[in-house]
XYZ file of C-alpha atoms in Angstrom:
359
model
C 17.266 12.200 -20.370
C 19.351 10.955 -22.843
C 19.431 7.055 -21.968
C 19.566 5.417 -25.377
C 18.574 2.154 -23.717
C 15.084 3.516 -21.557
C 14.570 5.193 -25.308
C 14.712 2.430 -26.848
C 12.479 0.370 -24.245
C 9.930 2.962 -25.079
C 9.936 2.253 -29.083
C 11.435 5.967 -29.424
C 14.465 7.417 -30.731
C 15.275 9.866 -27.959
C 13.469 10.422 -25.010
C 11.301 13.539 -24.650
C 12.713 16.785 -22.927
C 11.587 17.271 -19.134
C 9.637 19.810 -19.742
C 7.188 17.804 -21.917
C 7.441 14.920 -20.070
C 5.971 17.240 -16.986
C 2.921 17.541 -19.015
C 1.763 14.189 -19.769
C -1.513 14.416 -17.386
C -2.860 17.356 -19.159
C -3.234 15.664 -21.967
C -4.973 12.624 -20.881
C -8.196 11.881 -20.257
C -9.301 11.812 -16.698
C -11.503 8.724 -17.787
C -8.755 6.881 -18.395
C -6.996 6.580 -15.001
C -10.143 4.729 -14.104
C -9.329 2.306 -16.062
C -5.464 2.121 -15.824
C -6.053 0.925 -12.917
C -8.417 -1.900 -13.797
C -6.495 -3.073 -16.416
C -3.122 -2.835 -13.989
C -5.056 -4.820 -11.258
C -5.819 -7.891 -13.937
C -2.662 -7.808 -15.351
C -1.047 -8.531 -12.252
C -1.587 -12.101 -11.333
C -0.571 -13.515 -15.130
C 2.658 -11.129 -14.121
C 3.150 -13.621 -11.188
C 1.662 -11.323 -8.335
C -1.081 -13.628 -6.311
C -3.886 -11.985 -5.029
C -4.217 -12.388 -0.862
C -7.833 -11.611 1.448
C -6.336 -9.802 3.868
C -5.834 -6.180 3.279
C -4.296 -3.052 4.743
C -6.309 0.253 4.815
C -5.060 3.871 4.853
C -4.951 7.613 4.122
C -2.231 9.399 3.116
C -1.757 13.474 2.555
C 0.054 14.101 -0.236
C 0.826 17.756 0.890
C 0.088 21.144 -1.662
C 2.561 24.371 -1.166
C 0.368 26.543 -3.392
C -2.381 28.963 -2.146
C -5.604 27.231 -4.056
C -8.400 28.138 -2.037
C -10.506 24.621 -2.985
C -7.356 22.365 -1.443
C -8.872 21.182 1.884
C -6.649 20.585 4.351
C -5.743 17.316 5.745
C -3.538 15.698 9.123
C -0.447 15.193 7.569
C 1.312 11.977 9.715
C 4.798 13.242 9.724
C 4.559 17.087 10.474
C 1.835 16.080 13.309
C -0.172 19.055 12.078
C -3.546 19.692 9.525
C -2.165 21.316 6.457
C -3.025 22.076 2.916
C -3.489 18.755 0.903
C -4.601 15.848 -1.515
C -6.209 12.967 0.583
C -5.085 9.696 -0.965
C -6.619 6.717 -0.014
C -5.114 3.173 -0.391
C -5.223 -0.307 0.087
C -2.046 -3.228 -0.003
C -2.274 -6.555 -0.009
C -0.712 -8.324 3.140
C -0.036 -11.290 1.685
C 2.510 -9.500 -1.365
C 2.771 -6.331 0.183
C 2.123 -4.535 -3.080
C -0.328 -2.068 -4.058
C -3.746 -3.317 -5.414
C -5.911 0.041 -5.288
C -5.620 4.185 -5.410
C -7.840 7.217 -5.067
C -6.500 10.276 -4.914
C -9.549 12.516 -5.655
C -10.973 12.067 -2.372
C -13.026 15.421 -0.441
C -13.587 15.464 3.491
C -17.235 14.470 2.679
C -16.528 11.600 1.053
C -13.342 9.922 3.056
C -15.480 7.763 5.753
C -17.648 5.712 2.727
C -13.826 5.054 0.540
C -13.580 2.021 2.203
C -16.857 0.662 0.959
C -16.176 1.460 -2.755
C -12.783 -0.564 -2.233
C -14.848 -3.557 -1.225
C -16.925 -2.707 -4.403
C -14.008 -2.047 -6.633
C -12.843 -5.963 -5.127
C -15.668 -7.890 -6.002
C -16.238 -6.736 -9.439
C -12.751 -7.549 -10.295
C -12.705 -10.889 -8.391
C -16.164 -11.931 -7.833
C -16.092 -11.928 -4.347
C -15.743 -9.600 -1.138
C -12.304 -8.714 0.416
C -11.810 -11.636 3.376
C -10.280 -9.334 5.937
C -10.007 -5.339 6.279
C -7.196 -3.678 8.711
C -7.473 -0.133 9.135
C -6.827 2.683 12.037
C -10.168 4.608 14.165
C -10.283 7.330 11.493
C -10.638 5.544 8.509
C -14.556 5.052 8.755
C -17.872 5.338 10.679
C -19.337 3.131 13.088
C -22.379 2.677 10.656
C -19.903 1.530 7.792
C -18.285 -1.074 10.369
C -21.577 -2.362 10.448
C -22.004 -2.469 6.752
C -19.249 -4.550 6.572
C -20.343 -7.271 9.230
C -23.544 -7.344 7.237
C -21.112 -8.211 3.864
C -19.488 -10.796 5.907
C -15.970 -8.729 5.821
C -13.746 -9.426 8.313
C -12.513 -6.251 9.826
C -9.962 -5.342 12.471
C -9.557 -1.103 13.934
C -8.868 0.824 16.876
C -11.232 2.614 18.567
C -10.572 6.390 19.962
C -9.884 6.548 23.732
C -12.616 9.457 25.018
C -11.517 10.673 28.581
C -14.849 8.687 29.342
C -13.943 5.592 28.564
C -10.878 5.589 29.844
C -12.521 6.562 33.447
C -14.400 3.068 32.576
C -11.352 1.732 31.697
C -9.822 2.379 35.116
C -12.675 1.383 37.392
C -12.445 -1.997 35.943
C -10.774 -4.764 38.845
C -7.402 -6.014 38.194
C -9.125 -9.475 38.183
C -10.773 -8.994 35.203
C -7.375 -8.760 33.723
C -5.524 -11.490 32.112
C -1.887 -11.828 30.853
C -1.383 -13.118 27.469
C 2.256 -13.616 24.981
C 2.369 -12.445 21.386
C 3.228 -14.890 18.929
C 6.308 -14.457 16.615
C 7.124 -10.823 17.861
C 10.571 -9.772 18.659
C 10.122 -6.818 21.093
C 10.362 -6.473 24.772
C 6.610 -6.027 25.461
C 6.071 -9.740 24.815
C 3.020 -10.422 27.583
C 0.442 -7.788 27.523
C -2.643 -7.606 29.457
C -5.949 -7.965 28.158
C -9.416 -7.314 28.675
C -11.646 -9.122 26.419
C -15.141 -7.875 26.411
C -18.325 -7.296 23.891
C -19.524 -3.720 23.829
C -22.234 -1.597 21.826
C -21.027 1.432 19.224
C -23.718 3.840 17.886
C -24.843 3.122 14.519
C -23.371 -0.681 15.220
C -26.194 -3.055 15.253
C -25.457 -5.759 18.256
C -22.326 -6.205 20.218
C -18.453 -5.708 18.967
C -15.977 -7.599 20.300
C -13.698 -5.006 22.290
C -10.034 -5.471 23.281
C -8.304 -3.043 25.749
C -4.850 -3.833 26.200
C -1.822 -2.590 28.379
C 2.080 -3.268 28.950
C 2.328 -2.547 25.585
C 4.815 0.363 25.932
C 2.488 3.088 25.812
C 0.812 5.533 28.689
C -2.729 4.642 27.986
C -4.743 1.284 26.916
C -5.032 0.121 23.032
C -8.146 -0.490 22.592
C -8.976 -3.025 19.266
C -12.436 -3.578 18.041
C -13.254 -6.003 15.693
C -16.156 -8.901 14.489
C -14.178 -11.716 14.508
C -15.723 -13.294 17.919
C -13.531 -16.514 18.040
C -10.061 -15.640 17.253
C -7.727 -15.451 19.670
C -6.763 -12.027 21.209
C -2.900 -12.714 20.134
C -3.384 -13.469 16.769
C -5.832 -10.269 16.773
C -3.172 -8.409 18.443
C -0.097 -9.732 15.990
C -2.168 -9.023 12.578
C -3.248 -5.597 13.424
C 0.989 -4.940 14.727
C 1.675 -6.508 11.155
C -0.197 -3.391 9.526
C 2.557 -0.864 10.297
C 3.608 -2.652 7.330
C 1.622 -0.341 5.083
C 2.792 2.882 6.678
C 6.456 1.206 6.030
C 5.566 1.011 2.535
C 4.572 4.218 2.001
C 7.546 5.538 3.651
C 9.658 3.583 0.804
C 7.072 5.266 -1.691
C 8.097 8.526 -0.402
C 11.769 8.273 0.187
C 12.058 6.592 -3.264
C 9.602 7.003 -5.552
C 8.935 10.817 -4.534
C 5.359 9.954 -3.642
C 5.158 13.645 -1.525
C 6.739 15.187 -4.870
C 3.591 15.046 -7.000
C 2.061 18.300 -5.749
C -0.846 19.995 -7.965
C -4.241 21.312 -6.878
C -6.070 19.489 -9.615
C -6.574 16.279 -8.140
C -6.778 14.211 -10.844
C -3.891 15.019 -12.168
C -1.778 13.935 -8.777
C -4.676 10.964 -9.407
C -2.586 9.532 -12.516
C 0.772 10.043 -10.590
C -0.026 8.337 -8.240
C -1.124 5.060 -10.335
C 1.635 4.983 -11.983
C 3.857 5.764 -8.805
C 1.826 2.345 -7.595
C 2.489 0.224 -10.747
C 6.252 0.834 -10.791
C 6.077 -0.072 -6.752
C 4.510 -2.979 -7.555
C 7.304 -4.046 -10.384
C 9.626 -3.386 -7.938
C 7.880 -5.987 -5.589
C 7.469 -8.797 -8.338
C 11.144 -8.334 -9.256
C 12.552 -9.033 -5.585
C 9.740 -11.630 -4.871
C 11.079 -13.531 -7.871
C 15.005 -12.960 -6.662
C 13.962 -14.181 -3.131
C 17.101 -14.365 -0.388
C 15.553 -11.614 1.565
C 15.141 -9.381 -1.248
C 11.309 -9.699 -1.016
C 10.825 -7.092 2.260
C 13.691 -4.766 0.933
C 13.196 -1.014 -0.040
C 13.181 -0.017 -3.478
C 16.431 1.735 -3.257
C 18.200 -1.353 -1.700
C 16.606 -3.323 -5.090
C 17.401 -0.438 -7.205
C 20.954 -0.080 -5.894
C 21.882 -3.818 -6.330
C 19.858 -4.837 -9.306
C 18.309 -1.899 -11.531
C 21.129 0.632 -11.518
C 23.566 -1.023 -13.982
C 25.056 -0.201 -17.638
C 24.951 -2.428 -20.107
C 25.402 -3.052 -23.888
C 22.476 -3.431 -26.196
C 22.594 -5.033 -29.548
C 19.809 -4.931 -31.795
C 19.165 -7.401 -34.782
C 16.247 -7.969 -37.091
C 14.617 -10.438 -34.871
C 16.416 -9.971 -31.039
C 17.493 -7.161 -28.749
C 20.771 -8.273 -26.507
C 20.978 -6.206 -23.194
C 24.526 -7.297 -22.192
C 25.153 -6.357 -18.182
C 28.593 -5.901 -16.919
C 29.499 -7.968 -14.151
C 28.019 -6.939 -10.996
C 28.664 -8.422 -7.447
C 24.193 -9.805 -7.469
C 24.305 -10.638 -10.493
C 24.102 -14.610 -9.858
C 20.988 -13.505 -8.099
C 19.297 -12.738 -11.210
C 20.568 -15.645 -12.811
C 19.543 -17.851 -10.503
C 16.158 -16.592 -11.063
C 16.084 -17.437 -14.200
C 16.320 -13.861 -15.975
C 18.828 -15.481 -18.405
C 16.416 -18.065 -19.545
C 13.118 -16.414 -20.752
C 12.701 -14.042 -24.031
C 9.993 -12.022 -23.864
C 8.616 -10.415 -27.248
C 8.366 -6.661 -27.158
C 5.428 -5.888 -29.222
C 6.168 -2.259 -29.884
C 9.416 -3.234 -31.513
C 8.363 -5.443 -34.378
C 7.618 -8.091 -32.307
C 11.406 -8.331 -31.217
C 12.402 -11.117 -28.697
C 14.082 -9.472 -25.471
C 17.210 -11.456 -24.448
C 19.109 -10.494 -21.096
C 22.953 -11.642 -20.754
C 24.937 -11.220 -17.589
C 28.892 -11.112 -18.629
């Protein structure tokens, strides 16, 4: 509260008490997280953050202790139970592993189509469709799968097992069967067995591509359905493992950036948290991509610990501000990235050049 140096990042004398700091959504306009968020998604790639076509889909229940009547109630993940909620909805680039797109005012009715205005919110901002979706069996419909063959998007999902179709499942011959070997994966369930077959869905015009798999560790089959008819069933099997990445990631949000913690029943309010819960994530990200040596699939508090939480001495002048750290054990990290080489202007402070100095 009374850091003289995150005051003076903020062009302000003293930092504002708690309590009013608590209150900064009520006073904005809901129209403007909107755009926060379109503005944050341009501003990225000029900050250094590419832009992949693969992308990670999911929902995540933000839970709510109170006793609003109007807060539906969604699974939450980690308590293995439906409880009182805010559905949040979003998307991460594989590529970066960052953050690229929010929605935290989602209602039951509208969860199955969020997925499409993702694809819309894409191509307005980059002129083209998404390349590749990734996403679990309750994400979407069967008809929206379909709506994204007919956009030419990529998509990869799992598909429920019914007590049906896994009495289809085991009527099938074991010669049908083959044996196949994942690709880059360090685990002991290296050589699965496949079956690799097309199959109809309801509301999915023409055959899906259908893989059931087994050995994989679990009791019952995997079964992946997707529209991409000529990969092969490893590298389909290895991207969709590579999309635990996401759940990962908003593990880290949780455990470090309180992501759970933003509990209100007016959605939009837990709306604007969240973005800016995803930009600092994101700055986080760009900071260890551009220290590298591993740092670039650590957790926040690992980056935090080593890099962020450090005292320093600040000198200002009439044309630079000197942040002066004390000598830290990573600090030739950042100077090997070349932290002690740029000045960046801070336009809210007269235009002042920003100089960083590692002693």
């Amino acid at each position: 509260m009374f850091d003289e140096g995150l005051a003076l990042f903020a062009g302000l004398n003293v930092i504002p008490k708690r309590s009013f700091l608590t209150e900064y959504s009520c006073r904005i306009d809901p129209g403007s997280y909107p755009k926060l968020m379109r503005l944050w998604f341009d501003a990225m790639k000029p900050l250094g953050l590419g832009r992949g076509d693969s992308f990670d889909l999911d929902f995540h229940t933000i839970p709510f202790h109170g006793e609003d009547a109007l807060v539906e109630k969604h699974y939450v993940s980690k308590r293995s139970r439906r409880q009182k909620g805010l559905l949040a909805f979003l998307a991460q680039d594989a590529s970066n592993r960052v953050f690229c797109y929010a929605n935290a005012q989602l209602r039951k009715k509208d969860q199955n189509d969020e997925i499409l205005r993702f694809v819309d919110f894409w191509k307005k901002r980059t002129g083209r469709n998404p390349a590749e979706l990734i996403f679990d069996s309750k994400l979407t419909t069967y008809g929206n799968l379909n709506k994204l063959k007919d956009l030419g998007i990529d998509f990869i999902t799992l598909r429920r097992r019914s007590t049906k179709l896994l009495r289809e499942i085991a009527l099938v011959p074991k010669s049908a069967w083959r044996r196949i070997e994942l690709e880059g994966i360090a685990r002991a369930y290296r050589t699965p067995r496949i079956l690799d077959r097309k199959t109809n869905l309801a509301g999915y015009q023409g055959p899906i591509r259908q893989l059931t798999i087994t050995d994989l560790g679990h009791e019952e089959p995997t079964l992946l359905l997707t529209n991409q008819l000529q990969r092969s069933p490893a590298k389909l099997i290895g991207r969709y493992a590579q999309r635990m990445v996401i759940e990962n990631n908003i593990a880290d949000g949780i455990d470090f950036f309180h992501m759970d913690a933003l509990s209100s029943a007016v959605a939009m309010k837990v709306d604007c948290d969240l973005q800016l819960t995803l930009m600092a994530s994101s700055l986080y990200r760009l900071l260890a991509d551009k220290i590298g040596n591993g740092y670039q699939t650590a957790k926040s508090r690992h980056i935090f610990r080593d890099f962020i939480d450090a005292t320093a001495t600040v000198t200002v002048d009439a044309h630079h501000i000197q942040v002066r750290f004390q000598k830290r054990a990573h600090n030739p990290y950042l100077i090997a990235a070349g932290f002690t080489e740029k000045e960046t202007v801070i336009p809210w402070l007269g235009e002042k050049r920003l100089r960083l100095v590692f002693g």
